[in-house]
Every structure is written in C-alpha cells, then in structure tokens.
Amino acid sequence: MVSRPPTEEELVERARRGDGAAFAALVRDHQEIAFRTAYLIARNTADAEDAAQDGFVKAHRALRRFRRGAPFRPWLLQIVANEARNRRRSAGRREALALRAATEAPSGGAAPSPEGALLADERRATLLVALERLREEDREVLGCRFLLDLSEDETAAALGLRRGTVKSRTSRALERLRAELGKEGP
C-alpha cells in the first residue's frame, strides 16, 4: 500500500495538535513565498529573512485561532506581510527594489543565448526601475500579483485588503507602470 503525502489541511490540523514535524513541513512548503512576500515589502534581505522567520513563529503561536478549512497560505502571508511592514516602518529604509524573485530559470532547461539573456536582463532592469518610481501601495499589489504570482484572493489576504480593492488598485497601478515605462522611450 502506497501512502499519499498529507494535505495542507491535514498538516495544519496535526500542527494545531502540537505535531512539530507537521509544522516543519508547512514551513518548508511556504518558506520561499514567505521570504519573497517579506522582501517585496521590506526591500532588504536581512529584514525579509527576519520578517519571514518571525511570521512563522507568530503563525505557530496563532494556529489555535486559525479557522479550520480556510486556506493556510494567505493567512500566513498576511502575518509575514505585517511583520515586514513593521520592520520597514521601524527601520525607515528606502533601499532600491532588487527582487531576488526577478531571476527566472529558462524554460525547458535550455540555456538562453547570450543576446537573449542580455535583453531579458535589460528588460528586467527597466521594469524594476519603473516599479521603484511607483508608490509603495502600487509596488506591493503589483509585486504580489505578478512577481509572486499570487491570486487576487491571496493578494487581498496578504496585504489585508478586500478583493475589489486589489482589483482596482492593480488596474490603476498597471496604468501608472505603463506610463512610467512609456517615459523610458522605445
């Protein structure tokens, strides 16, 4: 008999009952997206690592209050995002947006041509510069939706917004981003 891996819901329930291995599995499953979310907001690697770690600790402590049947990831990301915002506010840092998440593996495992890699790097740099010129709330919503590839519902939960607010903010932020990119020229 082949056993199937436990579902996220089963892991959460086991972790709620004190199973450390179950919570460790949840951490492993979500540590990358937690870091990327924290980095998007904190914009500093050390602060993002600390915010993600503190977010997991707070989530572990709050597991008993987690609503059964609710998706774990948006709940966790909201905790991490709040930690990152707190760190950013208290530190007052305004570092350049250089997302670790911006590095993408080539599709199909093939190495890109040197020209293709250079063009992709230039486009990525242009996009990041344009993103940096946007307001913080615009960067956050676009980063969650398109750099972290979160759904509207997950973005809403992570940023503590309503889904409709995410939709309208995303639309307006994309318009402002297009305008910023238009300033760059052809």
PDB file of N, CA and C in Angstrom, residues 20-110:
ATOM      1  N   GLY A  20       5.196  18.934  15.781  1.00  0.00           N
ATOM      2  CA  GLY A  20       6.253  19.811  15.272  1.00  0.00           C
ATOM      3  C   GLY A  20       6.680  19.463  13.860  1.00  0.00           C
ATOM      4  N   ALA A  21       6.675  18.173  13.528  1.00  0.00           N
ATOM      5  CA  ALA A  21       7.068  17.756  12.178  1.00  0.00           C
ATOM      6  C   ALA A  21       6.064  18.271  11.140  1.00  0.00           C
ATOM      7  N   ALA A  22       4.794  18.303  11.509  1.00  0.00           N
ATOM      8  CA  ALA A  22       3.773  18.813  10.584  1.00  0.00           C
ATOM      9  C   ALA A  22       3.984  20.300  10.337  1.00  0.00           C
ATOM     10  N   PHE A  23       4.291  21.052  11.409  1.00  0.00           N
ATOM     11  CA  PHE A  23       4.526  22.489  11.204  1.00  0.00           C
ATOM     12  C   PHE A  23       5.810  22.704  10.406  1.00  0.00           C
ATOM     13  N   ALA A  24       6.828  21.887  10.650  1.00  0.00           N
ATOM     14  CA  ALA A  24       8.075  21.995   9.878  1.00  0.00           C
ATOM     15  C   ALA A  24       7.796  21.763   8.388  1.00  0.00           C
ATOM     16  N   ALA A  25       6.891  20.836   8.081  1.00  0.00           N
ATOM     17  CA  ALA A  25       6.531  20.593   6.677  1.00  0.00           C
ATOM     18  C   ALA A  25       5.827  21.816   6.085  1.00  0.00           C
ATOM     19  N   LEU A  26       4.966  22.463   6.866  1.00  0.00           N
ATOM     20  CA  LEU A  26       4.310  23.684   6.399  1.00  0.00           C
ATOM     21  C   LEU A  26       5.337  24.789   6.150  1.00  0.00           C
ATOM     22  N   VAL A  27       6.309  24.901   7.036  1.00  0.00           N
ATOM     23  CA  VAL A  27       7.372  25.898   6.857  1.00  0.00           C
ATOM     24  C   VAL A  27       8.133  25.619   5.564  1.00  0.00           C
ATOM     25  N   ARG A  28       8.538  24.369   5.370  1.00  0.00           N
ATOM     26  CA  ARG A  28       9.275  24.016   4.140  1.00  0.00           C
ATOM     27  C   ARG A  28       8.459  24.352   2.891  1.00  0.00           C
ATOM     28  N   ASP A  29       7.164  24.074   2.946  1.00  0.00           N
ATOM     29  CA  ASP A  29       6.306  24.307   1.780  1.00  0.00           C
ATOM     30  C   ASP A  29       6.112  25.786   1.468  1.00  0.00           C
ATOM     31  N   HIS A  30       6.225  26.645   2.487  1.00  0.00           N
ATOM     32  CA  HIS A  30       5.886  28.058   2.297  1.00  0.00           C
ATOM     33  C   HIS A  30       7.044  29.021   2.553  1.00  0.00           C
ATOM     34  N   GLN A  31       8.226  28.525   2.857  1.00  0.00           N
ATOM     35  CA  GLN A  31       9.305  29.445   3.232  1.00  0.00           C
ATOM     36  C   GLN A  31       9.738  30.338   2.084  1.00  0.00           C
ATOM     37  N   GLU A  32       9.752  29.841   0.872  1.00  0.00           N
ATOM     38  CA  GLU A  32      10.191  30.682  -0.253  1.00  0.00           C
ATOM     39  C   GLU A  32       9.197  31.810  -0.522  1.00  0.00           C
ATOM     40  N   ILE A  33       7.905  31.485  -0.596  1.00  0.00           N
ATOM     41  CA  ILE A  33       6.910  32.522  -0.874  1.00  0.00           C
ATOM     42  C   ILE A  33       6.822  33.491   0.306  1.00  0.00           C
ATOM     43  N   ALA A  34       7.041  33.017   1.519  1.00  0.00           N
ATOM     44  CA  ALA A  34       7.036  33.905   2.694  1.00  0.00           C
ATOM     45  C   ALA A  34       8.199  34.889   2.592  1.00  0.00           C
ATOM     46  N   PHE A  35       9.371  34.392   2.243  1.00  0.00           N
ATOM     47  CA  PHE A  35      10.530  35.296   2.094  1.00  0.00           C
ATOM     48  C   PHE A  35      10.279  36.300   0.979  1.00  0.00           C
ATOM     49  N   ARG A  36       9.791  35.828  -0.152  1.00  0.00           N
ATOM     50  CA  ARG A  36       9.582  36.712  -1.297  1.00  0.00           C
ATOM     51  C   ARG A  36       8.549  37.790  -0.972  1.00  0.00           C
ATOM     52  N   THR A  37       7.505  37.413  -0.247  1.00  0.00           N
ATOM     53  CA  THR A  37       6.500  38.385   0.179  1.00  0.00           C
ATOM     54  C   THR A  37       7.124  39.422   1.095  1.00  0.00           C
ATOM     55  N   ALA A  38       7.889  38.958   2.067  1.00  0.00           N
ATOM     56  CA  ALA A  38       8.540  39.877   3.010  1.00  0.00           C
ATOM     57  C   ALA A  38       9.535  40.772   2.288  1.00  0.00           C
ATOM     58  N   TYR A  39      10.258  40.228   1.330  1.00  0.00           N
ATOM     59  CA  TYR A  39      11.245  41.031   0.591  1.00  0.00           C
ATOM     60  C   TYR A  39      10.566  42.107  -0.247  1.00  0.00           C
ATOM     61  N   LEU A  40       9.445  41.751  -0.836  1.00  0.00           N
ATOM     62  CA  LEU A  40       8.703  42.706  -1.642  1.00  0.00           C
ATOM     63  C   LEU A  40       8.341  43.937  -0.824  1.00  0.00           C
ATOM     64  N   ILE A  41       8.036  43.746   0.440  1.00  0.00           N
ATOM     65  CA  ILE A  41       7.618  44.850   1.304  1.00  0.00           C
ATOM     66  C   ILE A  41       8.810  45.495   2.001  1.00  0.00           C
ATOM     67  N   ALA A  42       9.679  44.678   2.595  1.00  0.00           N
ATOM     68  CA  ALA A  42      10.806  45.207   3.363  1.00  0.00           C
ATOM     69  C   ALA A  42      11.900  45.762   2.465  1.00  0.00           C
ATOM     70  N   ARG A  43      12.062  45.159   1.289  1.00  0.00           N
ATOM     71  CA  ARG A  43      13.053  45.593   0.301  1.00  0.00           C
ATOM     72  C   ARG A  43      14.475  45.520   0.841  1.00  0.00           C
ATOM     73  N   ASN A  44      14.699  44.583   1.740  1.00  0.00           N
ATOM     74  CA  ASN A  44      16.004  44.378   2.348  1.00  0.00           C
ATOM     75  C   ASN A  44      16.082  42.901   2.726  1.00  0.00           C
ATOM     76  N   THR A  45      17.130  42.217   2.299  1.00  0.00           N
ATOM     77  CA  THR A  45      17.236  40.782   2.512  1.00  0.00           C
ATOM     78  C   THR A  45      17.205  40.400   3.980  1.00  0.00           C
ATOM     79  N   ALA A  46      18.005  41.064   4.790  1.00  0.00           N
ATOM     80  CA  ALA A  46      18.063  40.705   6.212  1.00  0.00           C
ATOM     81  C   ALA A  46      16.715  40.917   6.887  1.00  0.00           C
ATOM     82  N   ASP A  47      16.062  42.051   6.604  1.00  0.00           N
ATOM     83  CA  ASP A  47      14.751  42.316   7.195  1.00  0.00           C
ATOM     84  C   ASP A  47      13.719  41.305   6.698  1.00  0.00           C
ATOM     85  N   ALA A  48      13.797  40.937   5.422  1.00  0.00           N
ATOM     86  CA  ALA A  48      12.850  39.972   4.866  1.00  0.00           C
ATOM     87  C   ALA A  48      13.024  38.608   5.519  1.00  0.00           C
ATOM     88  N   GLU A  49      14.266  38.188   5.712  1.00  0.00           N
ATOM     89  CA  GLU A  49      14.509  36.906   6.371  1.00  0.00           C
ATOM     90  C   GLU A  49      13.966  36.920   7.793  1.00  0.00           C
ATOM     91  N   ASP A  50      14.228  38.015   8.509  1.00  0.00           N
ATOM     92  CA  ASP A  50      13.731  38.133   9.882  1.00  0.00           C
ATOM     93  C   ASP A  50      12.206  38.179   9.913  1.00  0.00           C
ATOM     94  N   ALA A  51      11.604  38.928   9.008  1.00  0.00           N
ATOM     95  CA  ALA A  51      10.145  39.039   8.975  1.00  0.00           C
ATOM     96  C   ALA A  51       9.509  37.691   8.661  1.00  0.00           C
ATOM     97  N   ALA A  52      10.089  36.947   7.717  1.00  0.00           N
ATOM     98  CA  ALA A  52       9.542  35.625   7.385  1.00  0.00           C
ATOM     99  C   ALA A  52       9.667  34.688   8.584  1.00  0.00           C
ATOM    100  N   GLN A  53      10.824  34.701   9.219  1.00  0.00           N
ATOM    101  CA  GLN A  53      11.031  33.836  10.389  1.00  0.00           C
ATOM    102  C   GLN A  53      10.067  34.212  11.521  1.00  0.00           C
ATOM    103  N   ASP A  54       9.978  35.499  11.814  1.00  0.00           N
ATOM    104  CA  ASP A  54       9.065  35.943  12.869  1.00  0.00           C
ATOM    105  C   ASP A  54       7.618  35.650  12.497  1.00  0.00           C
ATOM    106  N   GLY A  55       7.298  35.757  11.211  1.00  0.00           N
ATOM    107  CA  GLY A  55       5.950  35.431  10.750  1.00  0.00           C
ATOM    108  C   GLY A  55       5.614  33.978  11.009  1.00  0.00           C
ATOM    109  N   PHE A  56       6.563  33.072  10.754  1.00  0.00           N
ATOM    110  CA  PHE A  56       6.324  31.656  11.033  1.00  0.00           C
ATOM    111  C   PHE A  56       6.151  31.413  12.530  1.00  0.00           C
ATOM    112  N   VAL A  57       6.952  32.077  13.345  1.00  0.00           N
ATOM    113  CA  VAL A  57       6.830  31.920  14.797  1.00  0.00           C
ATOM    114  C   VAL A  57       5.454  32.397  15.259  1.00  0.00           C
ATOM    115  N   LYS A  58       5.043  33.565  14.774  1.00  0.00           N
ATOM    116  CA  LYS A  58       3.727  34.098  15.158  1.00  0.00           C
ATOM    117  C   LYS A  58       2.600  33.208  14.639  1.00  0.00           C
ATOM    118  N   ALA A  59       2.755  32.694  13.431  1.00  0.00           N
ATOM    119  CA  ALA A  59       1.737  31.792  12.883  1.00  0.00           C
ATOM    120  C   ALA A  59       1.634  30.532  13.740  1.00  0.00           C
ATOM    121  N   HIS A  60       2.767  30.001  14.162  1.00  0.00           N
ATOM    122  CA  HIS A  60       2.754  28.806  15.003  1.00  0.00           C
ATOM    123  C   HIS A  60       2.009  29.073  16.307  1.00  0.00           C
ATOM    124  N   ARG A  61       2.284  30.229  16.892  1.00  0.00           N
ATOM    125  CA  ARG A  61       1.605  30.590  18.149  1.00  0.00           C
ATOM    126  C   ARG A  61       0.110  30.815  17.942  1.00  0.00           C
ATOM    127  N   ALA A  62      -0.269  31.256  16.759  1.00  0.00           N
ATOM    128  CA  ALA A  62      -1.672  31.587  16.492  1.00  0.00           C
ATOM    129  C   ALA A  62      -2.449  30.451  15.837  1.00  0.00           C
ATOM    130  N   LEU A  63      -1.840  29.292  15.670  1.00  0.00           N
ATOM    131  CA  LEU A  63      -2.507  28.184  14.983  1.00  0.00           C
ATOM    132  C   LEU A  63      -3.860  27.833  15.599  1.00  0.00           C
ATOM    133  N   ARG A  64      -3.985  27.948  16.890  1.00  0.00           N
ATOM    134  CA  ARG A  64      -5.261  27.601  17.544  1.00  0.00           C
ATOM    135  C   ARG A  64      -6.380  28.542  17.103  1.00  0.00           C
ATOM    136  N   ARG A  65      -6.029  29.754  16.675  1.00  0.00           N
ATOM    137  CA  ARG A  65      -7.030  30.722  16.212  1.00  0.00           C
ATOM    138  C   ARG A  65      -7.273  30.623  14.707  1.00  0.00           C
ATOM    139  N   PHE A  66      -6.474  29.815  14.014  1.00  0.00           N
ATOM    140  CA  PHE A  66      -6.645  29.651  12.565  1.00  0.00           C
ATOM    141  C   PHE A  66      -7.992  28.969  12.303  1.00  0.00           C
ATOM    142  N   ARG A  67      -8.751  29.520  11.375  1.00  0.00           N
ATOM    143  CA  ARG A  67     -10.081  29.000  11.052  1.00  0.00           C
ATOM    144  C   ARG A  67      -9.956  27.697  10.259  1.00  0.00           C
ATOM    145  N   ARG A  68     -10.501  26.645  10.802  1.00  0.00           N
ATOM    146  CA  ARG A  68     -10.463  25.334  10.129  1.00  0.00           C
ATOM    147  C   ARG A  68     -11.081  25.428   8.743  1.00  0.00           C
ATOM    148  N   GLY A  69     -10.431  24.797   7.768  1.00  0.00           N
ATOM    149  CA  GLY A  69     -10.933  24.773   6.408  1.00  0.00           C
ATOM    150  C   GLY A  69     -10.505  25.962   5.562  1.00  0.00           C
ATOM    151  N   ALA A  70      -9.976  27.016   6.204  1.00  0.00           N
ATOM    152  CA  ALA A  70      -9.512  28.186   5.452  1.00  0.00           C
ATOM    153  C   ALA A  70      -8.157  27.867   4.827  1.00  0.00           C
ATOM    154  N   PRO A  71      -7.821  28.511   3.719  1.00  0.00           N
ATOM    155  CA  PRO A  71      -6.504  28.278   3.119  1.00  0.00           C
ATOM    156  C   PRO A  71      -5.397  28.838   4.024  1.00  0.00           C
ATOM    157  N   PHE A  72      -4.350  28.058   4.206  1.00  0.00           N
ATOM    158  CA  PHE A  72      -3.260  28.416   5.115  1.00  0.00           C
ATOM    159  C   PHE A  72      -2.365  29.506   4.532  1.00  0.00           C
ATOM    160  N   ARG A  73      -2.014  29.386   3.247  1.00  0.00           N
ATOM    161  CA  ARG A  73      -1.033  30.287   2.636  1.00  0.00           C
ATOM    162  C   ARG A  73      -1.404  31.759   2.753  1.00  0.00           C
ATOM    163  N   PRO A  74      -2.637  32.192   2.375  1.00  0.00           N
ATOM    164  CA  PRO A  74      -2.959  33.615   2.513  1.00  0.00           C
ATOM    165  C   PRO A  74      -2.905  34.088   3.972  1.00  0.00           C
ATOM    166  N   TRP A  75      -3.332  33.254   4.884  1.00  0.00           N
ATOM    167  CA  TRP A  75      -3.298  33.595   6.303  1.00  0.00           C
ATOM    168  C   TRP A  75      -1.851  33.811   6.756  1.00  0.00           C
ATOM    169  N   LEU A  76      -0.984  32.893   6.383  1.00  0.00           N
ATOM    170  CA  LEU A  76       0.429  33.003   6.727  1.00  0.00           C
ATOM    171  C   LEU A  76       1.053  34.246   6.087  1.00  0.00           C
ATOM    172  N   LEU A  77       0.774  34.469   4.815  1.00  0.00           N
ATOM    173  CA  LEU A  77       1.375  35.603   4.109  1.00  0.00           C
ATOM    174  C   LEU A  77       0.917  36.937   4.675  1.00  0.00           C
ATOM    175  N   GLN A  78      -0.287  36.994   5.205  1.00  0.00           N
ATOM    176  CA  GLN A  78      -0.739  38.230   5.849  1.00  0.00           C
ATOM    177  C   GLN A  78       0.086  38.505   7.102  1.00  0.00           C
ATOM    178  N   ILE A  79       0.369  37.467   7.869  1.00  0.00           N
ATOM    179  CA  ILE A  79       1.202  37.618   9.064  1.00  0.00           C
ATOM    180  C   ILE A  79       2.605  38.071   8.669  1.00  0.00           C
ATOM    181  N   VAL A  80       3.172  37.430   7.663  1.00  0.00           N
ATOM    182  CA  VAL A  80       4.524  37.781   7.192  1.00  0.00           C
ATOM    183  C   VAL A  80       4.550  39.211   6.652  1.00  0.00           C
ATOM    184  N   ALA A  81       3.536  39.576   5.875  1.00  0.00           N
ATOM    185  CA  ALA A  81       3.480  40.941   5.313  1.00  0.00           C
ATOM    186  C   ALA A  81       3.403  41.974   6.432  1.00  0.00           C
ATOM    187  N   ASN A  82       2.621  41.704   7.452  1.00  0.00           N
ATOM    188  CA  ASN A  82       2.538  42.636   8.579  1.00  0.00           C
ATOM    189  C   ASN A  82       3.882  42.767   9.284  1.00  0.00           C
ATOM    190  N   GLU A  83       4.581  41.671   9.460  1.00  0.00           N
ATOM    191  CA  GLU A  83       5.917  41.710  10.071  1.00  0.00           C
ATOM    192  C   GLU A  83       6.876  42.533   9.214  1.00  0.00           C
ATOM    193  N   ALA A  84       6.815  42.332   7.909  1.00  0.00           N
ATOM    194  CA  ALA A  84       7.703  43.075   7.006  1.00  0.00           C
ATOM    195  C   ALA A  84       7.389  44.569   7.038  1.00  0.00           C
ATOM    196  N   ARG A  85       6.092  44.913   7.052  1.00  0.00           N
ATOM    197  CA  ARG A  85       5.716  46.332   7.135  1.00  0.00           C
ATOM    198  C   ARG A  85       6.223  46.952   8.436  1.00  0.00           C
ATOM    199  N   ASN A  86       6.074  46.222   9.527  1.00  0.00           N
ATOM    200  CA  ASN A  86       6.558  46.727  10.813  1.00  0.00           C
ATOM    201  C   ASN A  86       8.062  46.963  10.773  1.00  0.00           C
ATOM    202  N   ARG A  87       8.801  46.040  10.191  1.00  0.00           N
ATOM    203  CA  ARG A  87      10.254  46.197  10.103  1.00  0.00           C
ATOM    204  C   ARG A  87      10.619  47.376   9.214  1.00  0.00           C
ATOM    205  N   ARG A  88       9.923  47.513   8.112  1.00  0.00           N
ATOM    206  CA  ARG A  88      10.237  48.609   7.201  1.00  0.00           C
ATOM    207  C   ARG A  88       9.943  49.956   7.856  1.00  0.00           C
ATOM    208  N   ARG A  89       8.801  50.052   8.519  1.00  0.00           N
ATOM    209  CA  ARG A  89       8.450  51.306   9.190  1.00  0.00           C
ATOM    210  C   ARG A  89       9.458  51.641  10.276  1.00  0.00           C
ATOM    211  N   SER A  90       9.809  50.649  11.093  1.00  0.00           N
ATOM    212  CA  SER A  90      10.706  50.932  12.213  1.00  0.00           C
ATOM    213  C   SER A  90      12.125  51.229  11.733  1.00  0.00           C
ATOM    214  N   ALA A  91      12.549  50.606  10.657  1.00  0.00           N
ATOM    215  CA  ALA A  91      13.902  50.833  10.150  1.00  0.00           C
ATOM    216  C   ALA A  91      13.981  52.095   9.299  1.00  0.00           C
ATOM    217  N   GLY A  92      12.884  52.473   8.647  1.00  0.00           N
ATOM    218  CA  GLY A  92      12.881  53.668   7.811  1.00  0.00           C
ATOM    219  C   GLY A  92      13.746  53.522   6.574  1.00  0.00           C
ATOM    220  N   ARG A  93      13.972  52.289   6.144  1.00  0.00           N
ATOM    221  CA  ARG A  93      14.853  52.070   4.987  1.00  0.00           C
ATOM    222  C   ARG A  93      14.140  52.364   3.684  1.00  0.00           C
ATOM    223  N   ARG A  94      14.877  52.921   2.760  1.00  0.00           N
ATOM    224  CA  ARG A  94      14.369  53.174   1.406  1.00  0.00           C
ATOM    225  C   ARG A  94      15.380  52.659   0.378  1.00  0.00           C
ATOM    226  N   GLU A  95      15.681  51.343   0.457  1.00  0.00           N
ATOM    227  CA  GLU A  95      16.662  50.786  -0.477  1.00  0.00           C
ATOM    228  C   GLU A  95      16.028  50.513  -1.836  1.00  0.00           C
ATOM    229  N   ALA A  96      16.862  50.388  -2.823  1.00  0.00           N
ATOM    230  CA  ALA A  96      16.377  50.125  -4.181  1.00  0.00           C
ATOM    231  C   ALA A  96      15.722  48.750  -4.248  1.00  0.00           C
ATOM    232  N   LEU A  97      14.700  48.646  -5.109  1.00  0.00           N
ATOM    233  CA  LEU A  97      13.985  47.392  -5.285  1.00  0.00           C
ATOM    234  C   LEU A  97      14.822  46.501  -6.208  1.00  0.00           C
ATOM    235  N   ALA A  98      15.392  45.434  -5.597  1.00  0.00           N
ATOM    236  CA  ALA A  98      16.168  44.481  -6.379  1.00  0.00           C
ATOM    237  C   ALA A  98      15.711  43.105  -5.957  1.00  0.00           C
ATOM    238  N   LEU A  99      14.619  42.665  -6.476  1.00  0.00           N
ATOM    239  CA  LEU A  99      13.983  41.434  -6.025  1.00  0.00           C
ATOM    240  C   LEU A  99      14.780  40.192  -6.417  1.00  0.00           C
ATOM    241  N   ARG A 100      15.039  39.367  -5.416  1.00  0.00           N
ATOM    242  CA  ARG A 100      15.654  38.084  -5.689  1.00  0.00           C
ATOM    243  C   ARG A 100      14.747  37.253  -6.589  1.00  0.00           C
ATOM    244  N   ALA A 101      13.458  37.507  -6.490  1.00  0.00           N
ATOM    245  CA  ALA A 101      12.496  36.751  -7.277  1.00  0.00           C
ATOM    246  C   ALA A 101      12.564  37.079  -8.759  1.00  0.00           C
ATOM    247  N   ALA A 102      13.283  38.132  -9.129  1.00  0.00           N
ATOM    248  CA  ALA A 102      13.328  38.547 -10.528  1.00  0.00           C
ATOM    249  C   ALA A 102      14.167  37.622 -11.392  1.00  0.00           C
ATOM    250  N   THR A 103      14.959  36.759 -10.775  1.00  0.00           N
ATOM    251  CA  THR A 103      15.766  35.839 -11.569  1.00  0.00           C
ATOM    252  C   THR A 103      14.925  34.624 -11.907  1.00  0.00           C
ATOM    253  N   GLU A 104      14.776  34.379 -13.169  1.00  0.00           N
ATOM    254  CA  GLU A 104      13.947  33.280 -13.637  1.00  0.00           C
ATOM    255  C   GLU A 104      14.805  32.247 -14.340  1.00  0.00           C
ATOM    256  N   ALA A 105      14.431  30.993 -14.153  1.00  0.00           N
ATOM    257  CA  ALA A 105      15.129  29.923 -14.871  1.00  0.00           C
ATOM    258  C   ALA A 105      14.607  29.882 -16.305  1.00  0.00           C
ATOM    259  N   PRO A 106      15.470  29.596 -17.281  1.00  0.00           N
ATOM    260  CA  PRO A 106      14.999  29.500 -18.660  1.00  0.00           C
ATOM    261  C   PRO A 106      14.042  28.325 -18.817  1.00  0.00           C
ATOM    262  N   SER A 107      13.066  28.473 -19.712  1.00  0.00           N
ATOM    263  CA  SER A 107      12.086  27.405 -19.905  1.00  0.00           C
ATOM    264  C   SER A 107      12.732  26.214 -20.577  1.00  0.00           C
ATOM    265  N   GLY A 108      12.233  25.033 -20.224  1.00  0.00           N
ATOM    266  CA  GLY A 108      12.727  23.813 -20.834  1.00  0.00           C
ATOM    267  C   GLY A 108      14.129  23.430 -20.415  1.00  0.00           C
ATOM    268  N   GLY A 109      14.716  24.132 -19.489  1.00  0.00           N
ATOM    269  CA  GLY A 109      16.046  23.794 -19.016  1.00  0.00           C
ATOM    270  C   GLY A 109      17.167  24.192 -19.965  1.00  0.00           C
ATOM    271  N   ALA A 110      16.814  24.821 -21.089  1.00  0.00           N
ATOM    272  CA  ALA A 110      17.842  25.216 -22.051  1.00  0.00           C
ATOM    273  C   ALA A 110      18.487  26.522 -21.619  1.00  0.00           C
TER     274      ALA A 110
END
